[in-house]
Coordinates of C-alpha atoms in Angstrom, one line a residue:
M1 CA -22.0 -15.5 -13.0
H2 CA -18.3 -14.9 -14.0
K3 CA -16.4 -15.3 -17.3
T4 CA -12.9 -17.4 -17.5
L5 CA -10.2 -15.4 -19.3
T6 CA -6.9 -17.0 -20.3
A7 CA -3.6 -15.5 -19.2
Q8 CA -2.8 -14.1 -22.9
A9 CA -6.4 -12.5 -22.6
A10 CA -5.8 -11.2 -19.2
K11 CA -3.0 -9.5 -20.1
S12 CA -4.4 -7.9 -23.1
L13 CA -6.8 -6.3 -21.2
I14 CA -4.6 -5.1 -18.6
H15 CA -2.5 -3.1 -21.0
G16 CA -5.4 -2.2 -23.1
A17 CA -6.8 1.2 -23.6
E18 CA -10.0 0.9 -21.2
E19 CA -9.9 0.9 -17.1
C20 CA -9.4 -2.6 -15.8
A21 CA -8.6 -4.1 -12.5
L22 CA -6.4 -7.5 -12.2
L23 CA -6.7 -8.0 -8.7
D24 CA -4.5 -10.7 -7.0
I25 CA -6.3 -12.7 -4.6
R26 CA -3.6 -14.8 -2.7
E27 CA -2.2 -13.8 0.3
H28 CA 0.7 -11.4 1.1
G29 CA 3.7 -14.0 1.1
Q30 CA 2.4 -15.2 -2.2
Y31 CA 1.7 -12.1 -3.8
G32 CA 5.2 -10.6 -2.7
E33 CA 7.1 -13.8 -4.4
G34 CA 5.9 -13.2 -7.6
H35 CA 2.9 -11.5 -9.3
P36 CA 2.1 -9.8 -12.6
F37 CA 3.6 -6.3 -13.0
L38 CA 0.2 -4.5 -13.0
S39 CA -1.7 -6.7 -10.6
V40 CA -3.1 -5.4 -7.5
H41 CA -3.0 -7.1 -3.9
C42 CA -6.4 -7.7 -2.7
P43 CA -6.2 -10.7 -0.5
Y44 CA -9.0 -12.9 0.3
S45 CA -8.5 -12.7 3.8
D46 CA -9.8 -9.2 3.8
F47 CA -11.4 -9.6 0.5
E48 CA -14.7 -7.5 0.8
Q49 CA -13.3 -4.7 2.7
S50 CA -10.4 -4.2 0.4
V51 CA -12.1 -4.5 -3.0
H52 CA -14.8 -2.1 -1.6
R53 CA -12.0 0.6 -1.3
L54 CA -9.8 -0.4 -4.3
V55 CA -12.4 -0.8 -6.6
P56 CA -15.0 1.8 -6.1
N57 CA -17.2 1.2 -9.3
T58 CA -19.4 -1.7 -9.8
H59 CA -19.3 -1.4 -13.7
V60 CA -15.2 -1.6 -14.1
P61 CA -14.3 -5.2 -15.4
V62 CA -12.4 -7.1 -12.7
I63 CA -9.8 -9.9 -13.3
L64 CA -9.3 -12.0 -10.3
M65 CA -6.5 -14.3 -10.0
D66 CA -5.8 -17.3 -7.4
D67 CA -2.9 -19.6 -7.0
G68 CA -4.7 -22.1 -9.0
D69 CA -6.8 -23.3 -6.0
G70 CA -10.2 -22.5 -7.2
L71 CA -10.4 -19.3 -4.6
S72 CA -11.3 -16.9 -7.5
A73 CA -14.8 -18.7 -7.9
L74 CA -15.5 -17.8 -4.2
A75 CA -14.2 -14.5 -4.5
A76 CA -16.3 -13.9 -7.8
A77 CA -19.5 -15.1 -6.0
Q78 CA -18.6 -12.2 -3.4
L79 CA -18.2 -9.7 -5.8
Q80 CA -21.5 -10.3 -7.6
A81 CA -23.1 -10.0 -4.5
M82 CA -21.8 -6.9 -4.0
G83 CA -22.9 -5.4 -7.1
Y84 CA -20.1 -5.8 -9.7
T85 CA -21.2 -6.7 -13.1
D86 CA -18.1 -7.6 -15.2
I87 CA -16.4 -10.5 -13.7
S88 CA -13.7 -12.5 -15.0
V89 CA -11.5 -15.4 -13.4
L90 CA -8.1 -16.0 -14.5
Q91 CA -7.7 -19.9 -15.5
G92 CA -5.2 -21.5 -13.8
G93 CA -4.2 -18.5 -11.5
A94 CA -0.7 -17.3 -11.3
P95 CA 1.0 -20.6 -12.1
A96 CA -0.9 -20.3 -15.7
W97 CA 0.2 -16.8 -16.2
Q98 CA 3.9 -18.1 -15.8
R99 CA 3.5 -21.1 -17.6
T100 CA 2.4 -18.7 -20.5
G101 CA 5.9 -17.2 -20.3
Y102 CA 4.7 -14.1 -18.6
T103 CA 7.0 -12.6 -15.5
L104 CA 6.1 -12.8 -11.8
Y105 CA 7.7 -9.9 -10.1
K106 CA 8.9 -10.3 -6.6
G107 CA 8.3 -7.5 -4.2
V108 CA 5.5 -4.9 -3.8
N109 CA 4.2 -1.7 -5.2
L110 CA 6.2 -2.5 -8.7
P111 CA 4.9 0.4 -10.9
S112 CA 6.0 2.8 -8.4
K113 CA 9.5 1.2 -7.8
T114 CA 10.0 0.9 -11.3
L115 CA 9.0 4.4 -11.9
G116 CA 11.8 5.4 -9.6
E117 CA 14.5 3.5 -11.8
I118 CA 12.9 5.4 -14.8
I119 CA 13.3 8.6 -13.1
E120 CA 17.0 7.9 -12.3
H121 CA 17.3 7.6 -15.9
S122 CA 15.4 10.4 -17.4
D123 CA 15.6 13.2 -14.8
H124 CA 19.2 12.4 -13.7
P125 CA 18.8 13.6 -10.2
Q126 CA 22.3 14.0 -8.5
V127 CA 23.2 11.3 -5.8
I128 CA 25.6 11.9 -2.9
T129 CA 27.0 8.6 -1.4
P130 CA 26.7 7.8 2.2
Q131 CA 30.5 8.3 2.9
T132 CA 30.3 11.7 1.3
L133 CA 27.4 13.0 3.4
D134 CA 29.1 11.6 6.3
A135 CA 32.1 13.2 5.5
W136 CA 30.1 16.7 5.1
Q137 CA 28.3 16.0 8.3
R138 CA 31.5 15.5 10.0
Q139 CA 33.1 18.7 8.3
G140 CA 30.2 20.7 9.9
R141 CA 29.3 21.8 6.4
A142 CA 25.9 23.5 6.0
L143 CA 23.2 21.3 4.3
H144 CA 19.4 21.1 4.8
F145 CA 18.9 17.4 5.4
F146 CA 15.2 15.4 4.9
D147 CA 14.0 12.0 5.0
C148 CA 11.0 12.1 2.6
R149 CA 9.3 9.1 4.3
P150 CA 6.2 9.2 6.3
P151 CA 6.6 9.8 10.4
N152 CA 5.7 5.8 11.1
E153 CA 8.4 4.8 9.1
Y154 CA 10.9 7.4 10.0
A155 CA 10.3 6.5 13.7
K156 CA 11.9 2.9 13.1
M157 CA 15.3 4.1 11.6
T158 CA 16.9 7.3 9.8
I159 CA 20.3 8.6 9.0
P160 CA 21.4 10.8 11.8
G161 CA 20.8 14.4 11.2
A162 CA 17.6 13.9 8.8
Q163 CA 14.5 15.8 9.7
C164 CA 11.3 14.3 8.7
V165 CA 9.5 16.0 6.0
P166 CA 7.8 13.2 3.4
N167 CA 8.0 14.0 -0.2
G168 CA 5.3 16.5 -1.3
E169 CA 4.8 17.7 2.2
L170 CA 8.8 18.9 1.7
A171 CA 7.9 20.7 -1.8
H172 CA 4.9 22.6 0.4
R173 CA 6.8 23.5 3.6
L174 CA 9.9 24.4 1.7
A175 CA 9.9 27.9 2.4
A176 CA 9.6 26.7 6.5
V177 CA 12.5 24.8 6.3
V178 CA 14.7 26.1 3.6
C179 CA 15.7 29.9 4.2
D180 CA 18.3 30.1 1.5
D181 CA 19.1 29.3 -2.2
V182 CA 22.5 28.4 -1.6
H183 CA 23.2 25.5 0.6
P184 CA 22.5 21.7 -0.7
I185 CA 19.1 20.2 -0.2
V186 CA 19.5 16.5 0.6
V187 CA 16.5 13.7 0.6
T188 CA 16.9 9.9 2.1
C189 CA 14.1 7.2 2.1
A190 CA 14.9 3.5 3.2
G191 CA 16.4 2.3 -0.5
R192 CA 15.9 4.3 -3.8
T193 CA 12.5 5.0 -5.0
R194 CA 11.3 7.8 -2.7
G195 CA 15.0 9.3 -2.6
L196 CA 15.0 9.5 -6.4
I197 CA 11.5 10.9 -6.9
G198 CA 11.9 13.6 -4.1
A199 CA 14.9 14.6 -5.5
A200 CA 13.6 14.8 -9.3
G201 CA 10.6 16.6 -7.8
L202 CA 12.3 19.3 -6.1
G203 CA 14.4 19.8 -9.1
R204 CA 11.5 20.5 -11.0
L205 CA 10.6 23.5 -8.9
G206 CA 13.6 25.6 -10.4
L207 CA 15.3 25.9 -7.1
K208 CA 18.8 27.3 -7.1
N209 CA 19.9 25.1 -4.1
P210 CA 22.1 21.7 -5.2
I211 CA 19.7 19.2 -4.4
Y212 CA 21.0 15.4 -3.7
A213 CA 19.2 11.9 -3.0
V214 CA 21.5 9.8 -0.8
E215 CA 22.5 6.9 -2.5
N216 CA 20.5 3.9 -1.5
G217 CA 18.9 5.6 1.3
T218 CA 19.4 4.2 5.0
Q219 CA 20.4 0.8 3.8
G220 CA 22.9 2.3 1.8
W221 CA 23.9 4.1 5.1
A222 CA 24.3 0.9 6.8
L223 CA 26.0 -0.7 4.0
A224 CA 28.9 1.9 4.2
G225 CA 29.6 0.7 8.0
L226 CA 27.6 3.7 9.4
S227 CA 25.2 3.7 12.2
L228 CA 21.3 4.2 11.9
Q229 CA 19.5 6.6 14.4
R230 CA 16.8 4.4 15.8
G231 CA 13.6 4.9 18.3
N232 CA 13.1 8.6 16.5
G233 CA 9.3 9.1 17.5
Q234 CA 6.8 10.5 15.0
P235 CA 7.4 14.4 14.8
E236 CA 4.6 16.7 13.5
M237 CA 5.1 18.7 10.4
P238 CA 6.9 21.9 10.2
K239 CA 4.2 25.0 10.6
L240 CA 3.5 27.2 7.9
T241 CA 3.0 31.3 8.2
A242 CA 0.6 32.7 6.1
E243 CA 3.2 34.0 4.0
Q244 CA 4.8 30.6 3.6
T245 CA 1.7 29.2 2.9
H246 CA 1.4 31.6 -0.1
T247 CA 4.7 30.9 -1.4
S248 CA 3.7 27.4 -1.5
R249 CA 0.6 28.0 -3.8
Q250 CA 2.8 30.2 -6.1
R251 CA 5.4 27.3 -6.4
A252 CA 2.6 25.2 -7.2
D253 CA 1.1 27.6 -9.7
A254 CA 4.1 27.3 -11.5
L255 CA 4.9 23.9 -11.4
I256 CA 1.0 23.0 -12.7
T257 CA 1.5 25.4 -15.5
A258 CA 5.1 24.1 -16.4
E259 CA 4.0 20.7 -16.3
A260 CA 0.4 21.2 -17.9
L261 CA -1.3 19.5 -14.8
H262 CA -4.8 19.7 -14.6
C263 CA -7.0 21.6 -12.0
I264 CA -10.3 21.4 -11.6
D265 CA -13.0 23.1 -9.2
A266 CA -15.9 21.2 -7.5
T267 CA -18.5 21.6 -10.3
H268 CA -16.4 20.0 -12.7
F269 CA -15.6 17.4 -10.0
L270 CA -19.3 16.4 -9.8
Q271 CA -19.5 16.4 -13.8
L272 CA -16.7 13.6 -13.7
A273 CA -18.3 11.8 -10.8
K274 CA -21.6 11.6 -13.0
D275 CA -19.8 9.5 -15.7
S276 CA -20.8 5.9 -14.6
S277 CA -18.6 4.9 -17.6
R278 CA -15.3 5.8 -15.2
T279 CA -14.0 5.0 -12.2
L280 CA -12.9 8.2 -9.8
Y281 CA -10.7 8.1 -6.9
L282 CA -10.9 11.0 -4.4
V283 CA -7.7 11.0 -2.6
D284 CA -6.5 13.8 0.2
V285 CA -2.7 14.1 0.0
R286 CA -2.2 16.4 3.0
S287 CA -0.9 15.5 6.3
V288 CA -2.8 13.1 8.4
A289 CA -3.5 15.6 10.9
E290 CA -4.9 17.9 8.2
Y291 CA -6.9 15.1 6.8
S292 CA -8.3 14.2 10.2
E293 CA -9.5 17.7 11.1
D294 CA -11.7 17.8 7.7
H295 CA -11.7 16.4 4.5
L296 CA -14.0 15.9 1.5
P297 CA -16.7 13.2 1.8
D298 CA -15.6 9.9 1.0
A299 CA -12.0 11.0 0.5
E300 CA -9.4 8.8 1.0
H301 CA -6.1 9.6 2.3
A302 CA -2.5 8.9 1.2
W303 CA 0.7 11.3 1.8
S304 CA 1.5 12.9 -1.3
G305 CA 4.7 11.0 -1.8
Q306 CA 3.3 7.5 -0.7
I307 CA 0.5 7.9 -3.5
A308 CA 3.6 8.1 -5.6
Q309 CA 5.2 5.4 -3.9
A310 CA 2.5 2.9 -3.3
A311 CA -0.2 3.7 -5.6
D312 CA -1.7 0.5 -5.5
L313 CA -2.4 0.3 -2.3
T314 CA -5.1 3.0 -2.8
I315 CA -5.9 2.7 -6.4
G316 CA -7.1 -0.7 -7.6
V317 CA -8.2 0.0 -11.3
R318 CA -5.8 0.7 -14.4
R319 CA -6.3 4.0 -16.4
A320 CA -8.7 5.4 -13.7
R321 CA -9.5 9.1 -12.9
V322 CA -7.8 10.1 -9.8
V323 CA -8.5 13.4 -8.4
L324 CA -6.0 14.7 -5.6
S325 CA -7.4 16.9 -3.0
D326 CA -5.1 19.7 -1.5
D327 CA -4.8 23.3 0.0
T328 CA -2.5 25.1 -1.8
G329 CA -2.1 22.3 -4.6
M330 CA 1.8 21.9 -4.1
R331 CA 1.3 18.5 -2.6
A332 CA -1.5 17.3 -5.0
A333 CA 1.0 18.8 -8.2
M334 CA 4.0 16.8 -7.0
A335 CA 1.9 13.6 -6.8
A336 CA -0.1 14.1 -9.9
L337 CA 3.3 14.5 -11.8
W338 CA 4.3 10.5 -11.0
L339 CA 0.8 9.2 -10.9
R340 CA 0.2 10.6 -14.4
A341 CA 3.4 8.8 -15.6
V342 CA 2.3 5.5 -14.2
G343 CA -0.8 5.7 -16.5
Y344 CA -3.5 7.4 -14.6
E345 CA -5.6 10.6 -15.4
V346 CA -4.9 13.0 -12.8
Y347 CA -6.7 16.2 -11.9
I348 CA -5.9 18.5 -9.1
L349 CA -8.7 20.0 -6.7
R350 CA -7.8 22.8 -4.4
E351 CA -10.6 22.1 -1.7
T352 CA -10.7 20.0 1.5
A353 CA -13.5 21.3 3.5
S354 CA -16.2 18.8 3.7
S355 CA -19.0 21.0 3.0
A356 CA -17.5 21.4 -0.6
L357 CA -19.0 18.2 -2.2
P358 CA -22.3 16.5 -1.6
A359 CA -22.0 13.4 0.7
A360 CA -23.3 11.3 -1.4
W361 CA -21.4 12.0 -5.0
R362 CA -20.3 8.6 -5.8
Q363 CA -22.2 6.5 -8.1
N364 CA -22.3 2.7 -8.5
R365 CA -20.6 2.2 -5.3
P366 CA -20.3 -1.6 -4.2
T367 CA -22.6 -2.7 -1.2
L368 CA -20.7 -4.6 1.4
P369 CA -22.1 -8.0 2.1
Q370 CA -24.1 -8.1 5.2
V371 CA -22.6 -11.1 7.8
N372 CA -24.3 -12.4 10.7
T373 CA -23.4 -11.0 14.1
V374 CA -20.9 -13.0 15.8
T375 CA -21.1 -13.6 19.4
R376 CA -18.2 -12.2 21.8
L377 CA -17.2 -14.5 24.0
P378 CA -15.6 -13.6 27.4
V379 CA -12.1 -15.1 28.0
A380 CA -13.3 -16.8 31.3
Q381 CA -16.2 -18.9 29.2
V382 CA -13.4 -19.6 26.4
A383 CA -11.2 -20.8 29.4
R384 CA -14.2 -23.2 30.9
L385 CA -15.1 -24.5 27.5
L386 CA -11.5 -25.1 26.5
Q387 CA -10.8 -26.9 30.0
A388 CA -13.9 -29.0 29.5
Q389 CA -12.5 -29.9 25.7
E390 CA -16.0 -28.9 24.5
I391 CA -14.4 -26.4 21.6
G392 CA -11.5 -25.9 19.1
L393 CA -9.5 -22.8 18.8
L394 CA -9.2 -21.4 15.3
D395 CA -6.7 -18.5 15.3
I396 CA -6.8 -16.3 11.9
R397 CA -4.5 -13.5 13.0
N398 CA -1.2 -12.9 11.4
S399 CA 1.2 -15.9 11.2
Q400 CA 3.9 -14.1 12.7
D401 CA 1.6 -12.9 15.8
F402 CA 1.0 -16.4 16.3
R403 CA 4.3 -17.7 16.5
K404 CA 4.9 -15.0 18.8
A405 CA 2.2 -15.9 21.0
H406 CA -0.9 -18.1 21.0
I407 CA -3.3 -20.0 23.1
E408 CA -2.1 -23.3 23.4
G409 CA -4.0 -25.8 21.4
A410 CA -5.1 -23.4 19.1
C411 CA -4.9 -24.2 15.5
W412 CA -3.7 -21.2 12.9
T413 CA -5.1 -20.9 9.7
S414 CA -5.9 -18.3 7.1
R415 CA -9.3 -17.5 5.5
A416 CA -7.7 -18.6 2.0
R417 CA -6.9 -22.0 3.5
L418 CA -10.1 -22.7 5.6
A419 CA -11.2 -25.7 3.8
L420 CA -7.7 -27.4 4.2
T421 CA -7.2 -26.7 7.7
L422 CA -10.9 -27.8 8.6
R423 CA -10.4 -30.8 7.0
R424 CA -8.2 -31.7 10.0
L425 CA -10.8 -31.0 12.7
P426 CA -13.8 -33.1 13.8
K427 CA -17.1 -31.6 12.5
D428 CA -18.8 -32.5 16.1
R429 CA -16.6 -30.1 18.0
A430 CA -17.8 -26.3 18.0
L431 CA -15.2 -23.7 17.2
V432 CA -13.8 -20.4 18.9
V433 CA -12.2 -17.9 16.4
L434 CA -9.4 -15.8 17.6
A435 CA -8.9 -12.8 15.7
S436 CA -7.5 -9.2 15.6
D437 CA -9.8 -7.6 13.1
P438 CA -13.7 -8.3 14.3
V439 CA -14.9 -7.4 10.6
A440 CA -12.7 -9.9 8.8
A441 CA -13.4 -12.5 11.3
A442 CA -17.0 -12.2 10.9
H443 CA -16.6 -12.8 7.3
T444 CA -14.4 -16.0 8.2
V445 CA -17.0 -17.1 10.6
Q446 CA -19.5 -16.8 8.0
D447 CA -17.1 -19.2 5.7
V448 CA -16.6 -21.7 8.6
T449 CA -20.2 -22.2 9.0
D450 CA -20.8 -22.5 5.4
L451 CA -18.5 -25.4 5.2
G452 CA -20.8 -27.1 8.0
Y453 CA -18.9 -26.2 10.9
T454 CA -20.3 -24.9 14.1
V455 CA -18.7 -21.4 15.5
L456 CA -19.6 -20.5 19.1
G457 CA -18.3 -16.7 18.4
I458 CA -15.1 -14.9 18.8
A459 CA -12.8 -14.6 21.8
E460 CA -12.5 -11.4 23.0
G461 CA -9.4 -9.3 23.1
G462 CA -6.1 -10.5 22.4
P463 CA -2.8 -12.2 23.9
A464 CA -2.5 -10.1 26.9
H465 CA -6.0 -10.3 27.8
W466 CA -6.2 -14.0 27.2
Q467 CA -3.2 -14.7 29.3
A468 CA -4.7 -12.5 32.0
G469 CA -8.2 -14.7 32.0
G470 CA -6.3 -17.5 32.6
L471 CA -5.4 -19.2 29.3
K472 CA -1.7 -20.6 28.7
L473 CA 0.2 -18.9 25.9
V474 CA 2.7 -20.5 23.9
A475 CA 5.3 -19.5 21.4
S476 CA 6.2 -21.7 18.4
A477 CA 8.9 -20.1 16.0
Q478 CA 8.4 -23.0 13.6
T479 CA 4.6 -23.5 13.6
P480 CA 3.1 -22.6 11.1
A481 CA 5.8 -23.9 8.8
D482 CA 7.7 -21.1 6.4
A483 CA 5.8 -22.8 3.6
E484 CA 2.2 -22.1 5.5
C485 CA 2.9 -18.5 6.2
I486 CA 1.2 -17.5 3.0
D487 CA 0.3 -14.0 4.7
F488 CA 3.9 -13.0 5.2
L489 CA 6.7 -12.1 2.7
F490 CA 9.9 -13.7 3.7
F491 CA 11.8 -12.1 0.9
V492 CA 14.3 -9.5 2.2
H493 CA 12.1 -8.7 5.1
D494 CA 14.5 -8.0 7.4
R495 CA 16.7 -5.5 5.3
H496 CA 15.9 -2.6 7.8
D497 CA 16.9 -4.6 10.8
G498 CA 20.6 -5.2 10.4
N499 CA 20.8 -8.3 7.7
L500 CA 22.9 -6.6 5.2
D501 CA 22.9 -9.5 2.7
S502 CA 18.9 -8.6 2.5
A503 CA 19.9 -5.1 2.0
R504 CA 21.9 -6.0 -1.0
Q505 CA 19.6 -8.3 -2.3
Y506 CA 16.7 -5.8 -2.1
L507 CA 18.9 -3.0 -4.0
A508 CA 19.6 -5.7 -6.5
W509 CA 16.2 -6.2 -6.9
E510 CA 15.4 -2.3 -7.2
T511 CA 18.0 -1.7 -9.9
G512 CA 17.2 -5.0 -11.8
L513 CA 13.3 -3.8 -12.3
I514 CA 13.7 -2.1 -15.7
A515 CA 15.7 -4.9 -17.4
Q516 CA 12.4 -7.3 -16.5
L517 CA 10.0 -5.2 -18.3
D518 CA 8.4 -6.7 -21.6
D519 CA 7.5 -4.2 -24.2
A520 CA 4.0 -3.7 -22.9
E521 CA 5.1 -3.1 -19.3
K522 CA 7.5 -0.6 -20.5
A523 CA 4.8 1.1 -22.5
S524 CA 2.9 1.8 -19.4
F525 CA 5.2 4.6 -18.3
R526 CA 4.7 8.1 -19.9
L527 CA 7.1 10.6 -18.5
S528 CA 6.6 14.2 -19.8

């Protein structure tokens, strides 16, 4: 069973003293167009997998928010089956939150984005305009220039001359890439947050080099009429010698002491893990390559800079305990600074070997619900059944992928809108599901079956495979209609693709975040 809460009661809990998770179960487009400041996105289309990762403690209070469409009741039933014990549904969903007078914020990663703006006011990192940076580069002025985003974002576009070393990694690898204490260090991101946080973090290391963030990042560069460098590939991180690794540890020690950050060992970690009253996250903040080589059991991965930039993609519970796994401690220390600032209880564990912890250290772990095995149908069989008009096709892939290419005659839907979609389909015709994620597809098939429809299976492969198997693919630029694409956020989505108006709108959104905060939202930040 689940409880119901008013918007006032839900807001009181999420801003209270105890742990709590406010999960927005709407799809990405709905969430990005407006959601409570401290809510975490956990879309119903991938609900079981997402909540299992975001809320790893079944005893924590969970509040579910939908679009006022009753979807939270279905999600609550799933939570109960997974072992969660304290489940509430926000009465009336997001519309009720807004009717109560509370703000629904556009965009994503709100606390982290707002933190960047707050840091600008508290730490006052120096900012360099795109025009000045361009002039420096043309003059051949010596400087150290870094793009502080992860390689996958750097690959799409960057400012010419920037080397990809993400936030946290830059502090850790500084001895390998900055060999003097004279020339300026310049960092950029795609907008404002990571550039400001990156410059402020380096500033706390006590370096003698002047440190600058590029004003408005790559978007500011484009708005200045300057050309971005695209198609950059995904470079590896700079290598460290033993001496440089030692320097990273020494600098981490100094930062940890100066900022009064908390370090623990494996024994202390296991003591924290035994506390069933608290939610504990273990996050490895090293590079992807290092994490892939070996990591502590049940540790999630997030780049040091990304856990600060988008904590809500990993941490679903407010005021939870977060342990950051690292080797020298520098990347963890940088992340800990900012996670502490947004209200988490943070610890640094200088341990990364899988042998350092028992595999089953976590308690009160939710159980993923069992779903029936779904038949994988060969394309040839799907083609025969479709030609004989014996089946209908239900496409649950991303709406934008559907627009680009789908099997002729397929019907697009989202798991969140299944009931509405199925009302338009005859019950006497079996369905074949087209999907990109087999696990999410299996849950959707179960939902379709529960609604009284017959599903023969999931079609094997994707569009190229379907076309090679004789199925006709078509594109549809307006189907589904924009209003139906609840999984896609249209808000300034093309700001990195040359739409300067979108870039201006996005930057105005970022700089306007602090002014929108109410007193409780402002109080959720704590800068030392």
